[in-house]
Amino acid sequence: MSDSVLTVAESLKDRARAALGSRNLILVGLMGAGKSSVGRIVAHQLGIPFVDSDAEIEKVSRMSITELFAAYGEEEFRALETRVMKRLLKNGPRVVSTGGGAFINDRTRKHIKKGGISVWLKADLEVLWERVCKRDTRPLLKTENPKQTLESLMNARYPIYELADLTVLSRDVRKELMAEEVLQAVIDARTESAAR
């Protein structure tokens, strides 16, 4: 790798880290958007902790997300999710990936808005479907026509995801490139904010 490429990469990380400051970076979007996989890379590049909110919920409840939905229903799950997100966002900086429905909940969204910078990883239906159809671990997709259910979720949730601070297009490219685009979005937002 040439020195100039290395310098640009280091500069991107450093500028993004400076732009983030002590705030959290919270990734939102539908299942399959890449919140966890891209989030881990972003956290590693920034040198800050990564937390998957679904994993935290499973840890505190000692149940899987699927088991929680089955035992308590979506409403109780969302209440637990709100409590966990509030706790996670008290300290920063860290990168937090959220479950697909977290940002949809008004109370959770308020904690996210207060707790850092939200980034919507926006993907089209075919990209999401290609990523989620291989695994049977998505409680909301346990329906007669899961692809149609996914499309319905998109139609219902995308107008709310648009409320995120930043949007990065999630598509069929290397996760490292997606992570760089998230870092660049953080830098660009800071630059635009300073220019106002």
mmCIF file of C-alpha atoms in Angstrom:
data_model
loop_
_atom_site.group_PDB
_atom_site.id
_atom_site.type_symbol
_atom_site.label_atom_id
_atom_site.label_comp_id
_atom_site.label_asym_id
_atom_site.label_seq_id
_atom_site.Cartn_x
_atom_site.Cartn_y
_atom_site.Cartn_z
ATOM 1 C CA MET A 1 0.000 0.000 0.000
ATOM 2 C CA SER A 2 1.399 3.396 -0.923
ATOM 3 C CA ASP A 3 2.105 6.039 1.700
ATOM 4 C CA SER A 4 -0.428 8.424 0.162
ATOM 5 C CA VAL A 5 -3.253 5.849 0.404
ATOM 6 C CA LEU A 6 -2.299 5.078 3.997
ATOM 7 C CA THR A 7 -2.228 8.795 4.861
ATOM 8 C CA VAL A 8 -5.696 9.329 3.378
ATOM 9 C CA ALA A 9 -7.085 6.332 5.298
ATOM 10 C CA GLU A 10 -5.510 7.497 8.556
ATOM 11 C CA SER A 11 -6.713 11.017 7.920
ATOM 12 C CA LEU A 12 -10.294 9.789 7.355
ATOM 13 C CA LYS A 13 -10.287 7.878 10.642
ATOM 14 C CA ASP A 14 -8.735 10.764 12.561
ATOM 15 C CA ARG A 15 -11.124 13.348 11.114
ATOM 16 C CA ALA A 16 -14.153 11.127 11.778
ATOM 17 C CA ARG A 17 -13.000 10.469 15.338
ATOM 18 C CA ALA A 18 -12.549 14.199 15.931
ATOM 19 C CA ALA A 19 -15.965 14.951 14.400
ATOM 20 C CA LEU A 20 -17.650 12.355 16.617
ATOM 21 C CA GLY A 21 -16.049 13.603 19.816
ATOM 22 C CA SER A 22 -17.587 11.991 22.906
ATOM 23 C CA ARG A 23 -20.894 11.244 21.179
ATOM 24 C CA ASN A 24 -22.178 7.792 20.283
ATOM 25 C CA LEU A 25 -22.651 6.717 16.682
ATOM 26 C CA ILE A 26 -25.928 4.795 16.418
ATOM 27 C CA LEU A 27 -26.700 2.727 13.328
ATOM 28 C CA VAL A 28 -30.374 2.317 12.457
ATOM 29 C CA GLY A 29 -32.213 0.597 9.629
ATOM 30 C CA LEU A 30 -34.022 -2.563 8.644
ATOM 31 C CA MET A 31 -32.787 -6.082 9.295
ATOM 32 C CA GLY A 32 -30.091 -6.960 6.787
ATOM 33 C CA ALA A 33 -28.941 -3.356 6.266
ATOM 34 C CA GLY A 34 -25.516 -4.179 7.741
ATOM 35 C CA LYS A 35 -25.771 -2.373 11.071
ATOM 36 C CA SER A 36 -23.785 -4.964 13.021
ATOM 37 C CA SER A 37 -21.198 -5.926 10.402
ATOM 38 C CA VAL A 38 -20.505 -2.349 9.289
ATOM 39 C CA GLY A 39 -20.751 -1.103 12.876
ATOM 40 C CA ARG A 40 -17.986 -3.439 14.063
ATOM 41 C CA ILE A 41 -15.660 -2.157 11.321
ATOM 42 C CA VAL A 42 -16.491 1.497 12.047
ATOM 43 C CA ALA A 43 -15.855 0.990 15.771
ATOM 44 C CA HIS A 44 -12.548 -0.750 15.063
ATOM 45 C CA GLN A 45 -11.462 2.043 12.732
ATOM 46 C CA LEU A 46 -12.406 4.705 15.269
ATOM 47 C CA GLY A 47 -10.796 2.796 18.133
ATOM 48 C CA ILE A 48 -13.970 2.872 20.242
ATOM 49 C CA PRO A 49 -16.202 0.064 21.602
ATOM 50 C CA PHE A 50 -18.911 -1.600 19.514
ATOM 51 C CA VAL A 51 -22.197 -2.698 21.076
ATOM 52 C CA ASP A 52 -24.992 -4.639 19.402
ATOM 53 C CA SER A 53 -28.192 -3.676 21.215
ATOM 54 C CA ASP A 54 -29.896 -6.997 20.366
ATOM 55 C CA ALA A 55 -26.965 -8.891 21.909
ATOM 56 C CA GLU A 56 -27.247 -6.679 25.014
ATOM 57 C CA ILE A 57 -30.984 -7.388 25.240
ATOM 58 C CA GLU A 58 -30.307 -11.132 24.988
ATOM 59 C CA LYS A 59 -27.629 -10.845 27.668
ATOM 60 C CA VAL A 60 -29.812 -9.001 30.192
ATOM 61 C CA SER A 61 -32.892 -11.147 29.544
ATOM 62 C CA ARG A 62 -31.010 -14.449 29.180
ATOM 63 C CA MET A 63 -33.316 -15.180 26.223
ATOM 64 C CA SER A 64 -32.921 -14.907 22.457
ATOM 65 C CA ILE A 65 -34.814 -12.185 20.587
ATOM 66 C CA THR A 66 -37.004 -14.905 19.056
ATOM 67 C CA GLU A 67 -37.780 -16.320 22.529
ATOM 68 C CA LEU A 68 -38.567 -12.840 23.886
ATOM 69 C CA PHE A 69 -41.019 -12.160 21.054
ATOM 70 C CA ALA A 70 -42.668 -15.559 21.544
ATOM 71 C CA ALA A 71 -42.909 -15.280 25.328
ATOM 72 C CA TYR A 72 -43.813 -11.596 25.779
ATOM 73 C CA GLY A 73 -44.845 -10.175 22.407
ATOM 74 C CA GLU A 74 -43.504 -7.202 20.524
ATOM 75 C CA GLU A 75 -44.806 -4.519 22.898
ATOM 76 C CA GLU A 76 -42.951 -5.917 25.932
ATOM 77 C CA PHE A 77 -39.853 -6.501 23.809
ATOM 78 C CA ARG A 78 -39.883 -2.850 22.683
ATOM 79 C CA ALA A 79 -40.174 -1.664 26.304
ATOM 80 C CA LEU A 80 -37.111 -3.732 27.239
ATOM 81 C CA GLU A 81 -35.291 -2.462 24.143
ATOM 82 C CA THR A 82 -35.977 1.148 25.192
ATOM 83 C CA ARG A 83 -34.541 0.540 28.675
ATOM 84 C CA VAL A 84 -31.430 -1.152 27.271
ATOM 85 C CA MET A 85 -30.848 1.621 24.691
ATOM 86 C CA LYS A 86 -31.201 4.324 27.350
ATOM 87 C CA ARG A 87 -28.532 2.592 29.434
ATOM 88 C CA LEU A 88 -26.203 1.975 26.462
ATOM 89 C CA LEU A 89 -26.307 5.583 25.323
ATOM 90 C CA LYS A 90 -25.455 7.112 28.712
ATOM 91 C CA ASN A 91 -21.745 6.687 28.045
ATOM 92 C CA GLY A 92 -19.777 7.375 24.904
ATOM 93 C CA PRO A 93 -18.244 7.367 22.544
ATOM 94 C CA ARG A 94 -19.175 3.992 21.148
ATOM 95 C CA VAL A 95 -20.768 2.564 18.024
ATOM 96 C CA VAL A 96 -24.174 1.026 18.699
ATOM 97 C CA SER A 97 -26.091 -1.108 16.214
ATOM 98 C CA THR A 98 -29.809 -1.209 16.881
ATOM 99 C CA GLY A 99 -32.522 -3.701 16.101
ATOM 100 C CA GLY A 100 -34.640 -2.828 13.078
ATOM 101 C CA GLY A 101 -37.586 -1.624 15.146
ATOM 102 C CA ALA A 102 -35.694 0.393 17.756
ATOM 103 C CA PHE A 103 -35.739 3.719 15.901
ATOM 104 C CA ILE A 104 -39.450 3.273 15.111
ATOM 105 C CA ASN A 105 -40.364 3.429 18.810
ATOM 106 C CA ASP A 106 -40.867 7.098 19.821
ATOM 107 C CA ARG A 107 -39.308 6.706 23.269
ATOM 108 C CA THR A 108 -36.276 4.811 21.966
ATOM 109 C CA ARG A 109 -35.830 7.325 19.132
ATOM 110 C CA LYS A 110 -35.732 10.177 21.673
ATOM 111 C CA HIS A 111 -32.943 8.391 23.569
ATOM 112 C CA ILE A 112 -31.068 7.845 20.295
ATOM 113 C CA LYS A 113 -31.443 11.507 19.274
ATOM 114 C CA LYS A 114 -30.220 12.624 22.694
ATOM 115 C CA GLY A 115 -27.482 9.978 22.918
ATOM 116 C CA GLY A 116 -25.486 10.663 19.761
ATOM 117 C CA ILE A 117 -25.511 10.755 15.973
ATOM 118 C CA SER A 118 -27.893 8.398 14.200
ATOM 119 C CA VAL A 119 -26.962 6.941 10.807
ATOM 120 C CA TRP A 120 -29.591 5.206 8.684
ATOM 121 C CA LEU A 121 -28.148 2.407 6.570
ATOM 122 C CA LYS A 122 -30.687 2.532 3.759
ATOM 123 C CA ALA A 123 -30.994 -0.469 1.435
ATOM 124 C CA ASP A 124 -33.419 -1.474 -1.279
ATOM 125 C CA LEU A 125 -35.659 -4.523 -0.994
ATOM 126 C CA GLU A 126 -33.561 -6.880 -3.136
ATOM 127 C CA VAL A 127 -30.372 -6.165 -1.157
ATOM 128 C CA LEU A 128 -32.166 -6.732 2.162
ATOM 129 C CA TRP A 129 -33.942 -9.861 0.955
ATOM 130 C CA GLU A 130 -30.716 -11.388 -0.357
ATOM 131 C CA ARG A 131 -29.148 -10.877 3.085
ATOM 132 C CA VAL A 132 -32.011 -12.054 5.304
ATOM 133 C CA CYS A 133 -33.579 -14.911 3.328
ATOM 134 C CA LYS A 134 -30.810 -17.371 4.214
ATOM 135 C CA ARG A 135 -31.473 -17.357 7.967
ATOM 136 C CA ASP A 136 -34.605 -18.245 9.887
ATOM 137 C CA THR A 137 -33.869 -16.089 12.938
ATOM 138 C CA ARG A 138 -35.994 -13.021 12.207
ATOM 139 C CA PRO A 139 -39.203 -13.127 14.308
ATOM 140 C CA LEU A 140 -40.981 -10.531 12.169
ATOM 141 C CA LEU A 141 -40.360 -12.571 9.009
ATOM 142 C CA LYS A 142 -41.986 -15.758 10.288
ATOM 143 C CA THR A 143 -44.950 -15.184 7.987
ATOM 144 C CA GLU A 144 -46.508 -16.882 4.979
ATOM 145 C CA ASN A 145 -44.757 -14.468 2.584
ATOM 146 C CA PRO A 146 -41.627 -13.128 4.315
ATOM 147 C CA LYS A 147 -40.446 -11.041 1.343
ATOM 148 C CA GLN A 148 -43.810 -9.268 1.232
ATOM 149 C CA THR A 149 -43.576 -8.737 4.991
ATOM 150 C CA LEU A 150 -40.112 -7.213 4.535
ATOM 151 C CA GLU A 151 -41.468 -4.874 1.857
ATOM 152 C CA SER A 152 -44.348 -3.866 4.146
ATOM 153 C CA LEU A 153 -41.851 -3.120 6.927
ATOM 154 C CA MET A 154 -39.860 -0.968 4.494
ATOM 155 C CA ASN A 155 -42.951 0.991 3.484
ATOM 156 C CA ALA A 156 -43.927 1.571 7.110
ATOM 157 C CA ARG A 157 -40.483 2.276 8.545
ATOM 158 C CA TYR A 158 -38.544 4.163 5.874
ATOM 159 C CA PRO A 159 -40.395 7.464 6.501
ATOM 160 C CA ILE A 160 -39.346 7.195 10.169
ATOM 161 C CA TYR A 161 -35.753 6.149 9.402
ATOM 162 C CA GLU A 162 -35.535 9.359 7.342
ATOM 163 C CA LEU A 163 -35.541 11.204 10.688
ATOM 164 C CA ALA A 164 -32.025 9.892 11.368
ATOM 165 C CA ASP A 165 -29.268 12.504 11.420
ATOM 166 C CA LEU A 166 -27.421 10.942 8.472
ATOM 167 C CA THR A 167 -28.202 8.470 5.679
ATOM 168 C CA VAL A 168 -25.717 6.125 4.005
ATOM 169 C CA LEU A 169 -26.771 3.856 1.151
ATOM 170 C CA SER A 170 -26.256 0.181 2.010
ATOM 171 C CA ARG A 171 -25.658 -1.825 -1.129
ATOM 172 C CA ASP A 172 -23.802 -4.832 -2.431
ATOM 173 C CA VAL A 173 -20.235 -3.588 -1.856
ATOM 174 C CA ARG A 174 -17.442 -4.491 0.574
ATOM 175 C CA LYS A 175 -18.303 -3.779 4.205
ATOM 176 C CA GLU A 176 -15.054 -1.811 4.538
ATOM 177 C CA LEU A 177 -16.248 0.593 1.842
ATOM 178 C CA MET A 178 -19.559 1.020 3.662
ATOM 179 C CA ALA A 179 -17.654 1.756 6.869
ATOM 180 C CA GLU A 180 -15.568 4.410 5.083
ATOM 181 C CA GLU A 181 -18.776 5.998 3.779
ATOM 182 C CA VAL A 182 -20.190 6.128 7.319
ATOM 183 C CA LEU A 183 -16.990 7.822 8.531
ATOM 184 C CA GLN A 184 -17.147 10.287 5.642
ATOM 185 C CA ALA A 185 -20.805 11.069 6.417
ATOM 186 C CA VAL A 186 -19.863 11.904 10.023
ATOM 187 C CA ILE A 187 -17.090 14.217 8.796
ATOM 188 C CA ASP A 188 -19.335 15.863 6.206
ATOM 189 C CA ALA A 189 -22.091 16.464 8.779
ATOM 190 C CA ARG A 190 -19.623 18.107 11.141
ATOM 191 C CA THR A 191 -18.268 20.294 8.325
ATOM 192 C CA GLU A 192 -21.776 21.364 7.233
ATOM 193 C CA SER A 193 -22.737 22.092 10.842
ATOM 194 C CA ALA A 194 -19.630 24.246 11.335
ATOM 195 C CA ALA A 195 -20.351 26.153 8.097
ATOM 196 C CA ARG A 196 -23.811 27.245 9.302
#
